[in-house]
PDB file of C-alpha atoms and ligand atoms in Angstrom:
ATOM      1  CA  MET A  19       0.010   0.072   0.006  1.00 43.00           C
ATOM      2  CA  PRO A  20       1.378   3.408  -0.752  1.00 41.00           C
ATOM      3  CA  TYR A  21       2.410   5.662   2.027  1.00 42.00           C
ATOM      4  CA  GLY A  22       2.179   9.202   0.699  1.00 48.00           C
ATOM      5  CA  LYS A  23       3.267  11.288   3.744  1.00 56.00           C
ATOM      6  CA  LYS A  24       6.598  11.234   5.381  1.00 57.00           C
ATOM      7  CA  GLU A  25       5.135  10.679   8.940  1.00 59.00           C
ATOM      8  CA  ASP A  26       3.160   7.603   7.675  1.00 84.00           C
ATOM      9  CA  LYS A  27       6.448   6.102   6.673  1.00 86.00           C
ATOM     10  CA  LYS A  28       7.987   6.842  10.106  1.00 90.00           C
ATOM     11  CA  TYR A  29       4.851   5.454  11.799  1.00 90.00           C
ATOM     12  CA  ARG A  30       5.109   2.354   9.827  1.00 91.00           C
ATOM     13  CA  GLU A  31       8.701   1.810  10.587  1.00 93.00           C
ATOM     14  CA  GLU A  32       8.091   2.317  14.313  1.00 94.00           C
ATOM     15  CA  LEU A  33       5.275  -0.188  14.264  1.00 95.00           C
ATOM     16  CA  GLN A  34       7.413  -2.728  12.349  1.00 95.00           C
ATOM     17  CA  LYS A  35      10.180  -2.334  14.935  1.00 96.00           C
ATOM     18  CA  LYS A  36       7.680  -2.806  17.820  1.00 97.00           C
ATOM     19  CA  ILE A  37       6.209  -5.951  16.111  1.00 97.00           C
ATOM     20  CA  LEU A  38       9.719  -7.461  15.675  1.00 96.00           C
ATOM     21  CA  ARG A  39      10.457  -6.694  19.420  1.00 98.00           C
ATOM     22  CA  LEU A  40       7.147  -8.250  20.507  1.00 98.00           C
ATOM     23  CA  LYS A  41       7.727 -11.265  18.307  1.00 97.00           C
ATOM     24  CA  LYS A  42      11.006 -12.029  20.003  1.00 97.00           C
ATOM     25  CA  GLN A  43       9.824 -11.305  23.559  1.00 98.00           C
ATOM     26  CA  LYS A  44       6.754 -13.660  23.126  1.00 97.00           C
ATOM     27  CA  ASN A  45       8.395 -16.375  20.935  1.00 97.00           C
ATOM     28  CA  ALA A  46       5.946 -15.700  18.209  1.00 97.00           C
ATOM     29  CA  VAL A  47       5.966 -16.466  14.570  1.00 96.00           C
ATOM     30  CA  ILE A  48       4.143 -14.439  11.950  1.00 97.00           C
ATOM     31  CA  LEU A  49       2.547 -16.222   9.122  1.00 97.00           C
ATOM     32  CA  ALA A  50       1.134 -14.043   6.229  1.00 98.00           C
ATOM     33  CA  HIS A  51      -1.046 -15.010   3.224  1.00 98.00           C
ATOM     34  CA  ASN A  52      -0.130 -13.974  -0.237  1.00 97.00           C
ATOM     35  CA  TYR A  53      -3.005 -11.606  -0.351  1.00 98.00           C
ATOM     36  CA  GLN A  54      -1.822  -9.565   2.648  1.00 98.00           C
ATOM     37  CA  ARG A  55      -0.672  -5.915   2.385  1.00 97.00           C
ATOM     38  CA  ASP A  56       2.861  -5.284   1.290  1.00 96.00           C
ATOM     39  CA  GLU A  57       4.038  -4.000   4.707  1.00 95.00           C
ATOM     40  CA  ILE A  58       2.522  -7.132   6.529  1.00 97.00           C
ATOM     41  CA  GLN A  59       4.381  -9.497   4.093  1.00 97.00           C
ATOM     42  CA  ASP A  60       7.526  -7.467   4.981  1.00 96.00           C
ATOM     43  CA  ILE A  61       7.200  -8.513   8.709  1.00 96.00           C
ATOM     44  CA  ALA A  62       6.226 -12.094   8.091  1.00 97.00           C
ATOM     45  CA  ASP A  63       8.412 -15.057   8.867  1.00 97.00           C
ATOM     46  CA  ILE A  64       6.600 -17.051   6.226  1.00 97.00           C
ATOM     47  CA  THR A  65       4.417 -15.812   3.362  1.00 97.00           C
ATOM     48  CA  GLY A  66       2.479 -18.261   1.375  1.00 96.00           C
ATOM     49  CA  ASP A  67      -0.803 -19.805   0.338  1.00 93.00           C
ATOM     50  CA  SER A  68      -3.098 -21.617   2.720  1.00 85.00           C
ATOM     51  CA  LEU A  69      -1.541 -24.989   1.978  1.00 80.00           C
ATOM     52  CA  GLN A  70       2.056 -23.755   2.573  1.00 89.00           C
ATOM     53  CA  LEU A  71       0.999 -21.935   5.767  1.00 90.00           C
ATOM     54  CA  ALA A  72      -1.053 -24.917   7.040  1.00 78.00           C
ATOM     55  CA  ARG A  73       2.093 -26.946   6.616  1.00 82.00           C
ATOM     56  CA  ALA A  74       4.387 -24.373   8.133  1.00 89.00           C
ATOM     57  CA  ALA A  75       2.107 -24.178  11.086  1.00 84.00           C
ATOM     58  CA  THR A  76       2.771 -27.772  11.968  1.00 84.00           C
ATOM     59  CA  GLU A  77       6.520 -27.241  11.738  1.00 89.00           C
ATOM     60  CA  VAL A  78       7.197 -23.991  13.637  1.00 88.00           C
ATOM     61  CA  ASN A  79       8.805 -23.853  17.014  1.00 90.00           C
ATOM     62  CA  ALA A  80       6.936 -20.981  18.582  1.00 94.00           C
ATOM     63  CA  ASP A  81       4.556 -20.287  21.445  1.00 95.00           C
ATOM     64  CA  ILE A  82       2.410 -17.966  19.410  1.00 96.00           C
ATOM     65  CA  ILE A  83       1.255 -18.039  15.785  1.00 96.00           C
ATOM     66  CA  GLU A  84       0.207 -14.639  14.679  1.00 97.00           C
ATOM     67  CA  PHE A  85      -1.848 -15.435  11.565  1.00 97.00           C
ATOM     68  CA  CYS A  86      -2.237 -12.624   9.085  1.00 98.00           C
ATOM     69  CA  GLY A  87      -4.933 -13.746   6.891  1.00 98.00           C
ATOM     70  CA  VAL A  88      -8.627 -14.578   7.433  1.00 98.00           C
ATOM     71  CA  ARG A  89     -10.400 -16.518  10.040  1.00 97.00           C
ATOM     72  CA  PHE A  90     -10.617 -19.916   8.411  1.00 97.00           C
ATOM     73  CA  MET A  91      -6.802 -19.899   7.891  1.00 96.00           C
ATOM     74  CA  ALA A  92      -6.075 -19.169  11.566  1.00 96.00           C
ATOM     75  CA  GLU A  93      -8.654 -21.850  12.499  1.00 96.00           C
ATOM     76  CA  SER A  94      -6.674 -24.413  10.373  1.00 95.00           C
ATOM     77  CA  ALA A  95      -3.495 -23.422  12.152  1.00 93.00           C
ATOM     78  CA  SER A  96      -5.137 -23.785  15.473  1.00 94.00           C
ATOM     79  CA  ILE A  97      -6.697 -27.216  14.527  1.00 95.00           C
ATOM     80  CA  LEU A  98      -3.294 -28.420  13.605  1.00 92.00           C
ATOM     81  CA  ASN A  99      -1.559 -26.840  16.642  1.00 90.00           C
ATOM     82  CA  PRO A 100      -3.738 -27.201  19.742  1.00 91.00           C
ATOM     83  CA  ASP A 101      -0.760 -26.474  22.049  1.00 90.00           C
ATOM     84  CA  LYS A 102       0.016 -23.124  20.403  1.00 93.00           C
ATOM     85  CA  LYS A 103      -1.764 -19.889  20.866  1.00 96.00           C
ATOM     86  CA  VAL A 104      -3.093 -18.765  17.389  1.00 96.00           C
ATOM     87  CA  LEU A 105      -3.957 -15.130  17.102  1.00 98.00           C
ATOM     88  CA  LEU A 106      -5.926 -13.358  14.302  1.00 98.00           C
ATOM     89  CA  PRO A 107      -4.956  -9.639  14.306  1.00 98.00           C
ATOM     90  CA  VAL A 108      -8.560  -8.567  13.238  1.00 98.00           C
ATOM     91  CA  LYS A 109     -11.326 -10.612  14.591  1.00 97.00           C
ATOM     92  CA  GLU A 110     -13.721  -9.464  11.842  1.00 98.00           C
ATOM     93  CA  ALA A 111     -11.466 -10.743   9.048  1.00 98.00           C
ATOM     94  CA  GLY A 112     -13.651 -13.457   7.654  1.00 98.00           C
ATOM     95  CA  CYS A 113     -14.264 -15.174   4.300  1.00 98.00           C
ATOM     96  CA  PRO A 114     -17.653 -14.735   2.661  1.00 98.00           C
ATOM     97  CA  LEU A 115     -17.096 -17.866   0.619  1.00 98.00           C
ATOM     98  CA  ALA A 116     -16.514 -19.873   3.778  1.00 98.00           C
ATOM     99  CA  ASP A 117     -19.735 -18.536   5.125  1.00 98.00           C
ATOM    100  CA  MET A 118     -21.707 -19.752   2.061  1.00 98.00           C
ATOM    101  CA  ILE A 119     -22.093 -23.282   3.504  1.00 98.00           C
ATOM    102  CA  THR A 120     -22.975 -24.392   6.986  1.00 98.00           C
ATOM    103  CA  PRO A 121     -22.562 -27.838   8.550  1.00 98.00           C
ATOM    104  CA  GLU A 122     -26.293 -28.361   8.586  1.00 98.00           C
ATOM    105  CA  LYS A 123     -26.554 -27.734   4.814  1.00 98.00           C
ATOM    106  CA  LEU A 124     -23.536 -29.943   4.183  1.00 98.00           C
ATOM    107  CA  ARG A 125     -25.115 -32.786   6.232  1.00 98.00           C
ATOM    108  CA  SER A 126     -28.326 -32.533   4.176  1.00 98.00           C
ATOM    109  CA  LEU A 127     -26.422 -32.556   0.954  1.00 98.00           C
ATOM    110  CA  LYS A 128     -24.502 -35.786   2.211  1.00 98.00           C
ATOM    111  CA  ALA A 129     -27.696 -37.409   3.074  1.00 98.00           C
ATOM    112  CA  GLN A 130     -28.898 -36.884  -0.583  1.00 98.00           C
ATOM    113  CA  HIS A 131     -25.693 -38.462  -1.944  1.00 98.00           C
ATOM    114  CA  PRO A 132     -24.767 -41.335   0.366  1.00 98.00           C
ATOM    115  CA  ASP A 133     -22.243 -42.803  -1.974  1.00 98.00           C
ATOM    116  CA  ALA A 134     -20.265 -39.637  -2.457  1.00 98.00           C
ATOM    117  CA  ALA A 135     -17.054 -38.656  -0.711  1.00 98.00           C
ATOM    118  CA  CYS A 136     -17.001 -35.086   0.598  1.00 98.00           C
ATOM    119  CA  VAL A 137     -14.178 -32.668  -0.290  1.00 98.00           C
ATOM    120  CA  CYS A 138     -14.086 -29.272   1.190  1.00 98.00           C
ATOM    121  CA  TYR A 139     -11.960 -26.379  -0.031  1.00 98.00           C
ATOM    122  CA  VAL A 140      -9.890 -24.931   2.784  1.00 96.00           C
ATOM    123  CA  ASN A 141     -11.944 -21.834   2.528  1.00 97.00           C
ATOM    124  CA  SER A 142     -14.499 -23.244   4.966  1.00 98.00           C
ATOM    125  CA  SER A 143     -15.270 -23.304   8.654  1.00 98.00           C
ATOM    126  CA  ALA A 144     -13.874 -25.833  11.028  1.00 98.00           C
ATOM    127  CA  GLU A 145     -17.415 -27.224  11.410  1.00 98.00           C
ATOM    128  CA  VAL A 146     -17.626 -27.896   7.686  1.00 98.00           C
ATOM    129  CA  LYS A 147     -14.161 -29.397   7.644  1.00 98.00           C
ATOM    130  CA  ALA A 148     -15.340 -31.697  10.432  1.00 98.00           C
ATOM    131  CA  GLU A 149     -18.207 -32.860   8.234  1.00 98.00           C
ATOM    132  CA  SER A 150     -15.825 -33.453   5.281  1.00 98.00           C
ATOM    133  CA  ASP A 151     -13.760 -36.562   4.350  1.00 98.00           C
ATOM    134  CA  VAL A 152     -10.767 -34.445   3.184  1.00 98.00           C
ATOM    135  CA  ALA A 153      -9.885 -30.799   2.615  1.00 97.00           C
ATOM    136  CA  CYS A 154      -8.153 -29.362  -0.388  1.00 97.00           C
ATOM    137  CA  THR A 155      -6.651 -26.062  -1.618  1.00 95.00           C
ATOM    138  CA  SER A 156      -6.559 -24.743  -5.060  1.00 95.00           C
ATOM    139  CA  SER A 157      -3.013 -26.143  -5.370  1.00 94.00           C
ATOM    140  CA  ASN A 158      -4.032 -29.721  -4.751  1.00 95.00           C
ATOM    141  CA  ALA A 159      -7.764 -29.938  -5.432  1.00 97.00           C
ATOM    142  CA  ILE A 160      -7.391 -32.119  -8.583  1.00 98.00           C
ATOM    143  CA  GLU A 161      -4.857 -34.392  -6.811  1.00 97.00           C
ATOM    144  CA  VAL A 162      -7.178 -34.770  -3.765  1.00 98.00           C
ATOM    145  CA  VAL A 163     -10.235 -35.523  -5.737  1.00 98.00           C
ATOM    146  CA  ARG A 164      -8.411 -38.183  -7.953  1.00 98.00           C
ATOM    147  CA  SER A 165      -6.949 -39.848  -4.889  1.00 98.00           C
ATOM    148  CA  LEU A 166     -10.516 -40.820  -3.679  1.00 98.00           C
ATOM    149  CA  PRO A 167     -11.979 -44.237  -4.590  1.00 98.00           C
ATOM    150  CA  ASN A 168     -15.439 -42.805  -4.844  1.00 98.00           C
ATOM    151  CA  LYS A 169     -16.886 -41.844  -8.307  1.00 98.00           C
ATOM    152  CA  GLN A 170     -19.177 -39.280  -6.830  1.00 98.00           C
ATOM    153  CA  ILE A 171     -17.498 -36.333  -5.052  1.00 98.00           C
ATOM    154  CA  ILE A 172     -19.390 -33.521  -3.111  1.00 98.00           C
ATOM    155  CA  PHE A 173     -17.220 -30.411  -3.608  1.00 98.00           C
ATOM    156  CA  VAL A 174     -17.865 -27.414  -1.366  1.00 98.00           C
ATOM    157  CA  PRO A 175     -18.124 -24.452  -1.190  1.00 98.00           C
ATOM    158  CA  ASP A 176     -16.507 -22.896  -4.385  1.00 98.00           C
ATOM    159  CA  GLU A 177     -18.541 -23.709  -7.561  1.00 98.00           C
ATOM    160  CA  ASN A 178     -15.866 -22.368  -9.986  1.00 98.00           C
ATOM    161  CA  LEU A 179     -13.120 -24.360  -8.462  1.00 98.00           C
ATOM    162  CA  GLY A 180     -15.329 -27.499  -8.413  1.00 98.00           C
ATOM    163  CA  ARG A 181     -16.265 -26.972 -11.940  1.00 98.00           C
ATOM    164  CA  TYR A 182     -12.598 -26.602 -12.998  1.00 98.00           C
ATOM    165  CA  VAL A 183     -11.783 -29.886 -11.081  1.00 98.00           C
ATOM    166  CA  GLN A 184     -14.528 -31.625 -12.874  1.00 98.00           C
ATOM    167  CA  LEU A 185     -13.036 -30.566 -16.214  1.00 98.00           C
ATOM    168  CA  GLN A 186      -9.660 -32.076 -15.238  1.00 97.00           C
ATOM    169  CA  ALA A 187     -10.969 -35.123 -13.455  1.00 98.00           C
ATOM    170  CA  SER A 188     -13.651 -36.228 -16.013  1.00 98.00           C
ATOM    171  CA  GLU A 189     -13.637 -39.724 -14.482  1.00 98.00           C
ATOM    172  CA  LYS A 190     -15.437 -38.254 -11.434  1.00 98.00           C
ATOM    173  CA  GLU A 191     -18.909 -36.919 -11.005  1.00 98.00           C
ATOM    174  CA  ILE A 192     -18.655 -33.725  -8.983  1.00 98.00           C
ATOM    175  CA  ILE A 193     -21.598 -32.541  -6.970  1.00 98.00           C
ATOM    176  CA  LEU A 194     -21.251 -28.783  -6.837  1.00 98.00           C
ATOM    177  CA  TRP A 195     -22.236 -26.212  -4.204  1.00 98.00           C
ATOM    178  CA  ARG A 196     -23.040 -22.657  -5.519  1.00 98.00           C
ATOM    179  CA  GLY A 197     -20.556 -20.664  -3.409  1.00 98.00           C
ATOM    180  CA  PHE A 198     -18.138 -18.140  -4.907  1.00 98.00           C
ATOM    181  CA  CYS A 199     -15.297 -15.833  -3.955  1.00 98.00           C
ATOM    182  CA  ALA A 200     -16.531 -12.323  -3.816  1.00 98.00           C
ATOM    183  CA  THR A 201     -13.214 -11.017  -5.207  1.00 98.00           C
ATOM    184  CA  HIS A 202     -12.460 -13.439  -7.997  1.00 98.00           C
ATOM    185  CA  ILE A 203     -15.968 -13.338  -9.284  1.00 98.00           C
ATOM    186  CA  ARG A 204     -15.635  -9.560  -9.997  1.00 98.00           C
ATOM    187  CA  LEU A 205     -13.142 -10.279 -12.834  1.00 98.00           C
ATOM    188  CA  SER A 206     -15.175 -10.189 -15.995  1.00 98.00           C
ATOM    189  CA  GLU A 207     -14.558 -11.806 -19.275  1.00 98.00           C
ATOM    190  CA  GLU A 208     -14.418  -8.401 -20.870  1.00 98.00           C
ATOM    191  CA  GLU A 209     -11.724  -7.182 -18.491  1.00 98.00           C
ATOM    192  CA  ALA A 210      -9.653 -10.195 -18.992  1.00 98.00           C
ATOM    193  CA  ALA A 211     -10.058  -9.941 -22.751  1.00 98.00           C
ATOM    194  CA  ARG A 212      -9.137  -6.307 -22.731  1.00 98.00           C
ATOM    195  CA  ALA A 213      -5.919  -6.923 -20.591  1.00 98.00           C
ATOM    196  CA  LYS A 214      -4.864  -9.583 -23.046  1.00 98.00           C
ATOM    197  CA  LYS A 215      -5.326  -7.070 -25.889  1.00 98.00           C
ATOM    198  CA  GLU A 216      -3.382  -4.414 -23.984  1.00 98.00           C
ATOM    199  CA  HIS A 217      -0.598  -6.737 -23.199  1.00 98.00           C
ATOM    200  CA  PRO A 218      -0.396  -9.164 -26.222  1.00 98.00           C
ATOM    201  CA  GLN A 219       3.010 -10.626 -25.130  1.00 98.00           C
ATOM    202  CA  ALA A 220       1.905 -11.419 -21.697  1.00 98.00           C
ATOM    203  CA  LYS A 221       0.884 -14.811 -20.260  1.00 98.00           C
ATOM    204  CA  PHE A 222      -2.456 -14.697 -18.462  1.00 98.00           C
ATOM    205  CA  LEU A 223      -2.446 -16.671 -15.249  1.00 98.00           C
ATOM    206  CA  ALA A 224      -5.948 -17.105 -13.782  1.00 98.00           C
ATOM    207  CA  HIS A 225      -7.002 -18.506 -10.332  1.00 98.00           C
ATOM    208  CA  PRO A 226      -9.523 -21.320 -10.543  1.00 98.00           C
ATOM    209  CA  GLU A 227     -11.920 -19.280  -8.319  1.00 98.00           C
ATOM    210  CA  CYS A 228     -12.557 -17.066 -11.380  1.00 98.00           C
ATOM    211  CA  ARG A 229     -15.497 -17.494 -13.663  1.00 98.00           C
ATOM    212  CA  PRO A 230     -15.328 -20.294 -16.293  1.00 98.00           C
ATOM    213  CA  GLU A 231     -15.476 -17.793 -19.112  1.00 98.00           C
ATOM    214  CA  VAL A 232     -12.498 -16.091 -17.698  1.00 98.00           C
ATOM    215  CA  LEU A 233     -10.559 -19.378 -17.197  1.00 98.00           C
ATOM    216  CA  LYS A 234     -11.204 -20.144 -20.883  1.00 98.00           C
ATOM    217  CA  LEU A 235      -9.034 -17.080 -21.692  1.00 98.00           C
ATOM    218  CA  ALA A 236      -6.106 -18.154 -19.453  1.00 98.00           C
ATOM    219  CA  ASP A 237      -2.801 -19.520 -20.576  1.00 98.00           C
ATOM    220  CA  GLU A 238      -2.486 -21.142 -17.171  1.00 98.00           C
ATOM    221  CA  VAL A 239      -5.059 -21.876 -14.432  1.00 98.00           C
ATOM    222  CA  CYS A 240      -3.110 -22.106 -11.210  1.00 97.00           C
ATOM    223  CA  SER A 241      -3.161 -21.302  -7.412  1.00 96.00           C
ATOM    224  CA  THR A 242      -1.143 -18.425  -6.071  1.00 97.00           C
ATOM    225  CA  ALA A 243       1.750 -20.906  -5.325  1.00 95.00           C
ATOM    226  CA  GLY A 244       1.466 -22.092  -9.010  1.00 96.00           C
ATOM    227  CA  MET A 245       1.671 -18.453 -10.154  1.00 98.00           C
ATOM    228  CA  PHE A 246       4.987 -17.915  -8.319  1.00 98.00           C
ATOM    229  CA  LYS A 247       6.399 -21.017  -9.813  1.00 98.00           C
ATOM    230  CA  TYR A 248       5.128 -20.258 -13.268  1.00 98.00           C
ATOM    231  CA  ALA A 249       6.434 -16.745 -13.409  1.00 98.00           C
ATOM    232  CA  LYS A 250       9.823 -17.740 -12.177  1.00 98.00           C
ATOM    233  CA  ALA A 251      10.241 -20.537 -14.554  1.00 98.00           C
ATOM    234  CA  SER A 252       8.883 -18.820 -17.553  1.00 98.00           C
ATOM    235  CA  GLU A 253      10.971 -17.218 -20.370  1.00 97.00           C
ATOM    236  CA  VAL A 254       8.295 -14.709 -20.834  1.00 97.00           C
ATOM    237  CA  ASP A 255       8.627 -11.534 -19.021  1.00 97.00           C
ATOM    238  CA  GLU A 256       5.026 -10.210 -18.895  1.00 98.00           C
ATOM    239  CA  PHE A 257       2.087 -11.641 -16.952  1.00 98.00           C
ATOM    240  CA  ILE A 258      -1.600 -10.686 -16.379  1.00 98.00           C
ATOM    241  CA  ILE A 259      -2.364 -11.937 -12.851  1.00 98.00           C
ATOM    242  CA  GLY A 260      -5.989 -12.956 -12.425  1.00 98.00           C
ATOM    243  CA  THR A 261      -6.157 -13.110  -8.667  1.00 98.00           C
ATOM    244  CA  GLU A 262      -6.064 -10.839  -5.555  1.00 98.00           C
ATOM    245  CA  SER A 263      -3.793  -7.686  -5.873  1.00 98.00           C
ATOM    246  CA  GLY A 264      -1.553  -8.622  -2.948  1.00 98.00           C
ATOM    247  CA  MET A 265       0.226 -11.098  -5.155  1.00 98.00           C
ATOM    248  CA  LEU A 266       2.013  -8.432  -7.177  1.00 98.00           C
ATOM    249  CA  TYR A 267       4.251  -7.355  -4.380  1.00 98.00           C
ATOM    250  CA  ARG A 268       6.201 -10.573  -4.146  1.00 97.00           C
ATOM    251  CA  LEU A 269       5.908 -11.458  -7.749  1.00 98.00           C
ATOM    252  CA  GLU A 270       7.711  -8.126  -8.591  1.00 98.00           C
ATOM    253  CA  LYS A 271      10.246  -8.641  -5.766  1.00 97.00           C
ATOM    254  CA  GLU A 272      11.235 -12.039  -6.756  1.00 97.00           C
ATOM    255  CA  ASN A 273      11.232 -11.522 -10.494  1.00 98.00           C
ATOM    256  CA  PRO A 274      13.151  -8.280 -11.170  1.00 97.00           C
ATOM    257  CA  GLY A 275      12.853  -7.248 -14.799  1.00 96.00           C
ATOM    258  CA  LYS A 276       9.551  -9.016 -15.313  1.00 98.00           C
ATOM    259  CA  LYS A 277       6.292  -7.168 -15.430  1.00 98.00           C
ATOM    260  CA  PHE A 278       2.928  -8.045 -13.778  1.00 98.00           C
ATOM    261  CA  PHE A 279      -0.459  -6.556 -14.625  1.00 98.00           C
ATOM    262  CA  LEU A 280      -3.746  -6.773 -12.903  1.00 98.00           C
ATOM    263  CA  PRO A 281      -6.610  -7.263 -15.420  1.00 98.00           C
ATOM    264  CA  SER A 282      -9.156  -5.484 -13.006  1.00 98.00           C
ATOM    265  CA  GLU A 283      -9.061  -2.723 -10.444  1.00 97.00           C
ATOM    266  CA  HIS A 284     -11.604  -4.775  -8.486  1.00 97.00           C
ATOM    267  CA  LEU A 285      -9.288  -7.648  -7.459  1.00 98.00           C
ATOM    268  CA  ILE A 286      -9.054  -6.515  -3.828  1.00 98.00           C
ATOM    269  CA  CYS A 287     -10.207  -8.674  -0.961  1.00 98.00           C
ATOM    270  CA  ALA A 288     -11.519  -6.281   1.710  1.00 98.00           C
ATOM    271  CA  ASN A 289     -11.223  -8.966   4.474  1.00 98.00           C
ATOM    272  CA  MET A 290      -7.458  -9.578   3.601  1.00 98.00           C
ATOM    273  CA  LYS A 291      -6.731  -5.923   3.663  1.00 97.00           C
ATOM    274  CA  LEU A 292      -8.241  -5.389   7.205  1.00 97.00           C
ATOM    275  CA  THR A 293      -4.968  -6.589   8.710  1.00 97.00           C
ATOM    276  CA  THR A 294      -2.722  -3.556   9.218  1.00 96.00           C
ATOM    277  CA  LEU A 295       0.641  -3.204  11.198  1.00 96.00           C
ATOM    278  CA  GLY A 296      -1.277  -1.408  13.887  1.00 95.00           C
ATOM    279  CA  TRP A 297      -3.567  -4.394  14.406  1.00 97.00           C
ATOM    280  CA  VAL A 298      -0.708  -6.901  14.262  1.00 97.00           C
ATOM    281  CA  ALA A 299       1.173  -4.909  17.024  1.00 97.00           C
ATOM    282  CA  TYR A 300      -1.987  -4.551  19.186  1.00 97.00           C
ATOM    283  CA  SER A 301      -2.817  -8.304  18.780  1.00 98.00           C
ATOM    284  CA  LEU A 302       0.670  -9.394  19.794  1.00 98.00           C
ATOM    285  CA  GLU A 303       0.975  -7.052  22.605  1.00 97.00           C
ATOM    286  CA  ASN A 304      -2.343  -7.991  24.164  1.00 98.00           C
ATOM    287  CA  GLU A 305      -2.490 -11.577  22.959  1.00 98.00           C
ATOM    288  CA  VAL A 306      -5.861 -11.211  21.131  1.00 97.00           C
ATOM    289  CA  HIS A 307      -7.847 -12.458  19.235  1.00 97.00           C
ATOM    290  CA  GLU A 308      -7.161 -15.984  20.023  1.00 98.00           C
ATOM    291  CA  ILE A 309      -8.758 -18.529  17.646  1.00 97.00           C
ATOM    292  CA  MET A 310      -9.902 -21.693  19.474  1.00 95.00           C
ATOM    293  CA  VAL A 311     -11.910 -24.636  18.080  1.00 97.00           C
ATOM    294  CA  GLY A 312     -13.898 -26.882  20.423  1.00 97.00           C
ATOM    295  CA  GLU A 313     -12.121 -30.227  20.851  1.00 97.00           C
ATOM    296  CA  ASP A 314     -14.755 -32.404  19.183  1.00 98.00           C
ATOM    297  CA  ILE A 315     -14.862 -30.299  15.984  1.00 98.00           C
ATOM    298  CA  ARG A 316     -11.053 -29.811  16.097  1.00 98.00           C
ATOM    299  CA  VAL A 317     -10.341 -33.623  16.164  1.00 98.00           C
ATOM    300  CA  ARG A 318     -12.796 -34.295  13.358  1.00 98.00           C
ATOM    301  CA  ALA A 319     -11.526 -31.296  11.167  1.00 98.00           C
ATOM    302  CA  LYS A 320      -7.883 -32.254  11.833  1.00 97.00           C
ATOM    303  CA  LYS A 321      -8.613 -35.643  10.124  1.00 98.00           C
ATOM    304  CA  SER A 322      -9.632 -33.878   6.947  1.00 97.00           C
ATOM    305  CA  LEU A 323      -6.605 -31.566   7.094  1.00 95.00           C
ATOM    306  CA  ASP A 324      -4.282 -34.498   7.938  1.00 95.00           C
ATOM    307  CA  LYS A 325      -5.651 -36.432   5.009  1.00 97.00           C
ATOM    308  CA  MET A 326      -5.017 -33.616   2.653  1.00 95.00           C
ATOM    309  CA  LEU A 327      -1.488 -33.233   3.890  1.00 92.00           C
ATOM    310  CA  GLU A 328      -0.812 -36.852   3.578  1.00 95.00           C
ATOM    311  CA  ILE A 329      -2.181 -36.989  -0.059  1.00 95.00           C
ATOM    312  CA  THR A 330      -0.102 -33.960  -0.928  1.00 91.00           C
ATOM    313  CA  TYR A 331       3.110 -34.511   0.997  1.00 88.00           C
ATOM    314  CA  GLY A 332       2.862 -38.250   1.881  1.00 88.00           C
ATOM    315  CA  LYS A 333       2.929 -37.765   5.568  1.00 60.00           C
TER     316      LYS A 333
HETATM  317  O1  CIZ B  10      -5.345 -21.485  -0.990  1.00 86.41           O
HETATM  318  C1  CIZ B  10      -5.259 -20.240  -0.875  1.00 86.41           C
HETATM  319  O2  CIZ B  10      -4.404 -19.778  -0.066  1.00 86.41           O
HETATM  320  C2  CIZ B  10      -6.089 -19.320  -1.595  1.00 86.41           C
HETATM  321  C3  CIZ B  10      -7.108 -18.704  -0.795  1.00 86.41           C
HETATM  322  C4  CIZ B  10      -5.677 -19.070  -2.813  1.00 86.41           C
HETATM  323  C5  CIZ B  10      -4.461 -19.614  -3.421  1.00 86.41           C
HETATM  324  O3  CIZ B  10      -4.482 -20.015  -4.546  1.00 86.41           O
HETATM  325  O4  CIZ B  10      -3.434 -19.610  -2.701  1.00 86.41           O
END
């Protein structure tokens, strides 16, 4: 985020110093999602997608995990680390997609399809994970679905990702839920086509939460982790990035000389941007807002996350 005024820059530097001091004092680790503000990514120990962060959360040696992201991500860290204090800097930082399905609705869907396995995207509540056989992220959704013996797969809550998985795993019958990401859905086919016209040399990388008509225009459909990999390995030096705007910061930093363009000015997740340096300092200093999951739900939700990690990493 741009800081126009001199005093803003000074204030930001003071907060960053304070956060680093608190982090040491409290033996905390800061995890930040790829969609976080630039200055939050700068103070993070690890920046990544939800799969990388979920995995990192099982490996860190810290008393406190300060999770700069949205609630379902902090919940996953807490589910995997019951002995650690997991803090979410802003308690209102939620995910509208995760709220589009409830455990009651999922139970009713499962009752209608008793032979189906249930896969939930990580963008879901702990209760929904507890009702599911396995979780997945946009990095491993196809692999997870393919690993299951069932032909029928209930896939919740993101319809676009589920539809994309269906195209890749045509041997399966995917039962979709009509959830959507309020940020990715805003990228229109017209905007994507316009960006391609304006940058004819660029590769268009689109996130699978985008609309199917946008995905059809993409050179590559991939998760945020996939975008980092693709941009680094590619000989091309211009890319249109069809996902949340926070991605550009690290993409530019890690790929000097390469250019990255957003196809729409609407690719901003308001929930991700709620986390500011001020909130991180406040949260660490006062040890709020702790994310805790009731033990029964936690144990059941952990099974679906563990299964995902086992399928992806073999452990
Ligand atoms: O899995 C995640 O972290 C999300 C929300 C997107 C992505 O592709 O990384």
